[in-house]
Amino acid sequence: MPRARAFHGTIVHCPTIGDTKILENSLLVVSTDGRISHLEHDIPRSDVEETLSRLQLPGQEQPRMVKYLDRADFLIPGFVDTHNHAPQWGQRGLGGGLHILNWLDEITFPNEAKFRDAEHARKIYSSCVDGFIRQGVTTCSYYASLHGEATTILADVCHAKGQRALIGKCNMDRNAPDYYRDKDATESLQVTRQVIDHVRALDPSSDALIKPILTPRFAISCDDELLAGLGSLAKEHPDLPIQTHFNEAQQEIDATLGLFPDFKNEADLYDHFGLLTDRSILAHCTIMTDYEMDKLQQKHSGVAHCPIANTTVGGGFMAAPIGRFLEKGIKVGLGTDSGGGFSSSILDAMRQAVIVSNARQAINGEPALSIWQCFSLATLGGARVCSLDDKIGNLQVGKDFDALVIRSDVDGVMTMVQEDDTLAMVFEKFLISGDDRNIDEVYVKGRQLKGMNS
C-alpha cells in the first residue's frame, strides 16, 4: 500500500486541454490509497506544517515527511504514451526509409515472431517497461505480439513493476508471413478472450492499473470475420478500449481499401465493424479527409499522434493535421510507437510534434503547436484518449497520484538555469532540452517507481 506523502513547491499541469498552469508554493497531499487528497496553493514554506495540522488528517493519512522542491524543481503529471509496440523495444532504429508494409515484412514481423519464446518475451518486456518508467511514462497503451502467452507476460511485468497500462494481443489472421499470423479468426478471438481474462484476473477491482484492450493490428491483417468478432467483443464488453492503426501512410490506405472495396475510407470501414467508438485509439491519422475528421469527432474517437515514427519510417514526411484535430475538439495524445522511430521519449515526441506542425503550417497554413500545447497532449490529452481522464492526466484532488518530480540542475544536456530565469523559462528549457536524467522521481497511484526510495 502506498504511504501518505506531501510535496511542497511548484506544480505544472493542465486543468483543461491547452491550459497550462504554473502554481508556485503549492502543497499537495497524497493519501494511502494513492489519490490526491488535498491541494492548496500560495502556501509559504514556513506555513506548511501549520497547514498540514489545520487539515486534521487521520493518523495513517498524516505524511511522515514533506518533500520540499527547490526553486528549479517541478511536480508534473506522469506522461501518457498512447501508442507503443512493446515487442519492438529491441528493434528501435532499424529500417528507416522503408515504406511501412516493406518495413513490416523485412524488420518487424521477423522480430515479433521471436516472442513465441516466453523467456525472450520476459527479457524484452522487462527492459521495455523499465525504460519507459525511467523516462516518466506512467501510463502506456501497448500492442503486444500475436502470442497469447507473451501478451500475458507483458501484463504480468507491468503489474509487478507498477506501471499503468492498456495491453492487447495483436489480432492478425492474414497478410502476414505463415510463421507469424493467427491460424484463423476463431483462434485469434479465442486467444484474445483468454488474454482479457488473464489481465482482469491480475486485479479484478475497478481501479486496476492494468486493463485489456482490443487490438486489431490494422484492417489489412484482419479478415471480415475477425473484425466482426472483435466488434462483437467490443459490444459485449462496453468498458474495453480499442486500438488500431488508422490512415498511417498512402501505401497502407491503398492496400486497405483494395481489400475492402465496399468502403471509400477507413473511418466507415471500422465503424461498420463496431470498432470506431469513444473508446477507440487510432494511431497516426496522417492523411485525413474532412469527412473522416468529422466522423472521428462525431464518434468521440481519439488520435494517437506519433510524429517521430511518422517522419522516420513509412514512406515520406507524414505529418498529421493535429492543429485541425484540436480545432474540431478531437481527442489527441502522443505516442512513441517504438520500432518505427529514433526515440522512445515522450519529451522527444513533444518536440517532433512542434516540428511537424510547423511544417504543416508552412505548407497548408494550418495551426502550428507550441511546446506548451504538446505538454498538454502528453498528459491530459493522452489520458482523454485512453479514457482515463477521470483518474489521471493532471494533479487535481481526487485523481490518482501519477506524477513526476523534475529536477533542472542535474548534470545532463538540459539548457542551464540562470538566476534571472522565470519559472516558465526554466520549465520550457526542460521541455525543449531535458531528458530522463531530469526525471528524478516517478509515481503511479502513489507508489514510487523511480528515485532514491523506490
Coordinates of C-alpha atoms in Angstrom, one line a residue, residues 134-307:
R134 CA 12.8 5.7 -16.3
Q135 CA 11.5 8.2 -19.0
G136 CA 8.5 9.2 -17.0
V137 CA 5.8 7.2 -18.8
T138 CA 3.4 6.3 -16.1
T139 CA 0.7 5.1 -18.5
C140 CA 1.2 3.2 -21.8
S141 CA -1.1 1.7 -24.3
Y142 CA 0.8 -1.3 -25.5
Y143 CA 0.5 -3.5 -28.6
A144 CA 1.9 -6.9 -27.7
S145 CA 2.7 -9.6 -30.3
L146 CA 0.1 -12.0 -31.5
H147 CA 1.1 -14.6 -29.0
G148 CA -1.2 -15.1 -26.0
E149 CA 1.4 -16.3 -23.6
A150 CA 3.8 -13.4 -24.4
T151 CA 0.9 -10.9 -24.0
T152 CA 0.1 -12.2 -20.6
I153 CA 3.8 -11.9 -19.7
L154 CA 3.7 -8.2 -20.6
A155 CA 0.7 -7.7 -18.4
D156 CA 2.4 -9.5 -15.5
V157 CA 5.6 -7.4 -16.0
C158 CA 3.6 -4.1 -15.9
H159 CA 1.6 -5.3 -12.9
A160 CA 4.8 -6.3 -11.0
K161 CA 6.6 -3.1 -11.8
G162 CA 3.6 -0.8 -11.1
Q163 CA 3.2 0.9 -14.5
R164 CA -0.4 1.7 -15.5
A165 CA -1.1 0.1 -18.9
L166 CA -3.5 -1.0 -21.6
I167 CA -2.4 -4.3 -23.0
G168 CA -3.7 -6.0 -26.1
K169 CA -2.8 -9.2 -28.1
C170 CA -2.3 -8.2 -31.8
N171 CA -5.0 -9.7 -34.0
M172 CA -3.8 -10.7 -37.4
D173 CA -5.0 -13.7 -39.4
R174 CA -4.0 -12.7 -42.9
N175 CA -1.4 -10.7 -45.0
A176 CA 1.4 -11.7 -42.7
P177 CA 4.0 -14.5 -43.1
D178 CA 3.0 -18.1 -42.3
Y179 CA 5.3 -18.1 -39.4
Y180 CA 3.7 -15.0 -37.8
R181 CA -0.1 -14.9 -38.0
D182 CA -3.1 -16.3 -36.3
K183 CA -4.4 -19.6 -37.6
D184 CA -7.8 -18.1 -38.3
A185 CA -10.4 -15.7 -36.9
T186 CA -11.7 -18.3 -34.4
E187 CA -8.3 -18.9 -32.8
S188 CA -7.5 -15.2 -32.8
L189 CA -10.7 -14.4 -30.9
Q190 CA -10.3 -17.3 -28.5
V191 CA -6.7 -16.2 -27.5
T192 CA -8.0 -12.7 -27.2
R193 CA -10.6 -13.8 -24.7
Q194 CA -8.0 -15.7 -22.7
V195 CA -5.8 -12.6 -22.6
I196 CA -8.7 -10.5 -21.4
D197 CA -9.5 -13.0 -18.6
H198 CA -5.8 -13.1 -17.5
V199 CA -5.4 -9.3 -17.4
R200 CA -8.6 -8.8 -15.5
A201 CA -7.7 -11.6 -13.0
L202 CA -4.5 -9.7 -12.1
D203 CA -6.6 -7.1 -10.3
P204 CA -10.4 -7.6 -10.5
S205 CA -11.1 -4.2 -8.9
S206 CA -12.5 -1.2 -10.9
D207 CA -9.3 0.7 -10.0
A208 CA -7.0 -1.8 -11.6
L209 CA -3.9 -0.3 -13.2
I210 CA -3.6 -3.0 -15.9
K211 CA -6.5 -3.3 -18.3
P212 CA -7.0 -5.2 -21.6
I213 CA -7.5 -3.5 -24.9
L214 CA -8.8 -4.9 -28.2
T215 CA -6.0 -4.7 -30.8
P216 CA -6.7 -5.4 -34.4
R217 CA -3.3 -4.6 -35.8
F218 CA -4.9 -2.9 -38.8
A219 CA -7.6 -3.9 -41.3
I220 CA -5.0 -5.3 -43.7
S221 CA -4.2 -8.1 -41.3
C222 CA -7.7 -8.9 -40.3
D223 CA -10.4 -10.6 -42.4
D224 CA -14.1 -9.7 -42.2
E225 CA -14.8 -12.5 -39.7
L226 CA -12.1 -11.4 -37.3
L227 CA -13.1 -7.7 -37.5
A228 CA -16.8 -8.6 -36.9
G229 CA -15.8 -10.8 -34.0
L230 CA -13.7 -8.0 -32.4
G231 CA -16.7 -5.7 -32.9
S232 CA -18.9 -8.1 -31.1
L233 CA -16.4 -8.3 -28.2
A234 CA -16.4 -4.5 -28.0
K235 CA -20.2 -4.5 -27.8
E236 CA -20.2 -7.4 -25.3
H237 CA -17.7 -5.5 -23.0
P238 CA -18.5 -1.8 -23.2
D239 CA -15.6 -1.0 -20.9
L240 CA -13.0 -2.4 -23.3
P241 CA -10.9 0.2 -25.2
I242 CA -9.9 -0.5 -28.8
Q243 CA -6.7 0.4 -30.6
T244 CA -5.6 0.1 -34.2
H245 CA -3.6 1.8 -36.9
F246 CA -5.5 4.3 -39.0
N247 CA -4.5 6.1 -42.2
E248 CA -0.8 5.8 -41.4
A249 CA 0.6 6.1 -44.9
Q250 CA -0.8 6.2 -48.5
Q251 CA 0.6 2.7 -49.2
E252 CA -1.3 1.4 -46.2
I253 CA -4.5 3.3 -47.1
D254 CA -4.4 2.0 -50.7
A255 CA -3.8 -1.6 -49.5
T256 CA -6.7 -1.4 -47.0
L257 CA -9.3 0.0 -49.5
G258 CA -8.1 -2.6 -52.0
L259 CA -9.0 -5.3 -49.6
F260 CA -12.4 -3.7 -48.7
P261 CA -13.7 -2.3 -51.9
D262 CA -17.2 -1.6 -50.4
F263 CA -15.7 1.2 -48.4
K264 CA -14.3 4.6 -49.6
N265 CA -12.4 5.3 -46.4
E266 CA -11.1 3.7 -43.2
A267 CA -13.5 5.6 -40.9
D268 CA -16.6 3.9 -42.4
L269 CA -14.8 0.6 -42.5
Y270 CA -14.0 0.5 -38.8
D271 CA -17.4 2.0 -37.9
H272 CA -19.1 -0.8 -39.9
F273 CA -17.4 -3.4 -37.8
G274 CA -18.2 -1.6 -34.5
L275 CA -14.6 -0.6 -33.9
L276 CA -15.0 3.2 -34.1
T277 CA -16.3 4.4 -30.8
D278 CA -15.5 6.8 -28.0
R279 CA -13.0 4.1 -26.7
S280 CA -11.0 3.9 -29.9
I281 CA -7.4 4.9 -30.0
L282 CA -6.4 5.5 -33.6
A283 CA -2.7 5.6 -34.2
H284 CA -1.3 8.1 -36.7
C285 CA -4.2 9.5 -38.8
T286 CA -1.7 11.3 -41.0
I287 CA -3.7 11.5 -44.2
M288 CA -7.3 12.6 -43.4
T289 CA -10.3 13.8 -45.4
D290 CA -12.7 16.3 -43.9
Y291 CA -15.3 13.5 -43.9
E292 CA -13.1 11.3 -41.8
M293 CA -12.2 14.1 -39.3
D294 CA -15.9 14.8 -38.9
K295 CA -16.6 11.1 -38.3
L296 CA -13.9 10.9 -35.6
Q297 CA -15.4 14.0 -34.0
Q298 CA -18.9 12.5 -34.1
K299 CA -17.7 9.2 -32.6
H300 CA -15.5 10.9 -30.0
S301 CA -12.6 8.7 -31.0
G302 CA -9.1 9.5 -30.0
V303 CA -5.9 10.0 -32.1
A304 CA -2.5 8.7 -31.0
H305 CA -0.1 11.2 -32.7
C306 CA 3.3 9.6 -33.3
P307 CA 5.3 12.4 -35.0

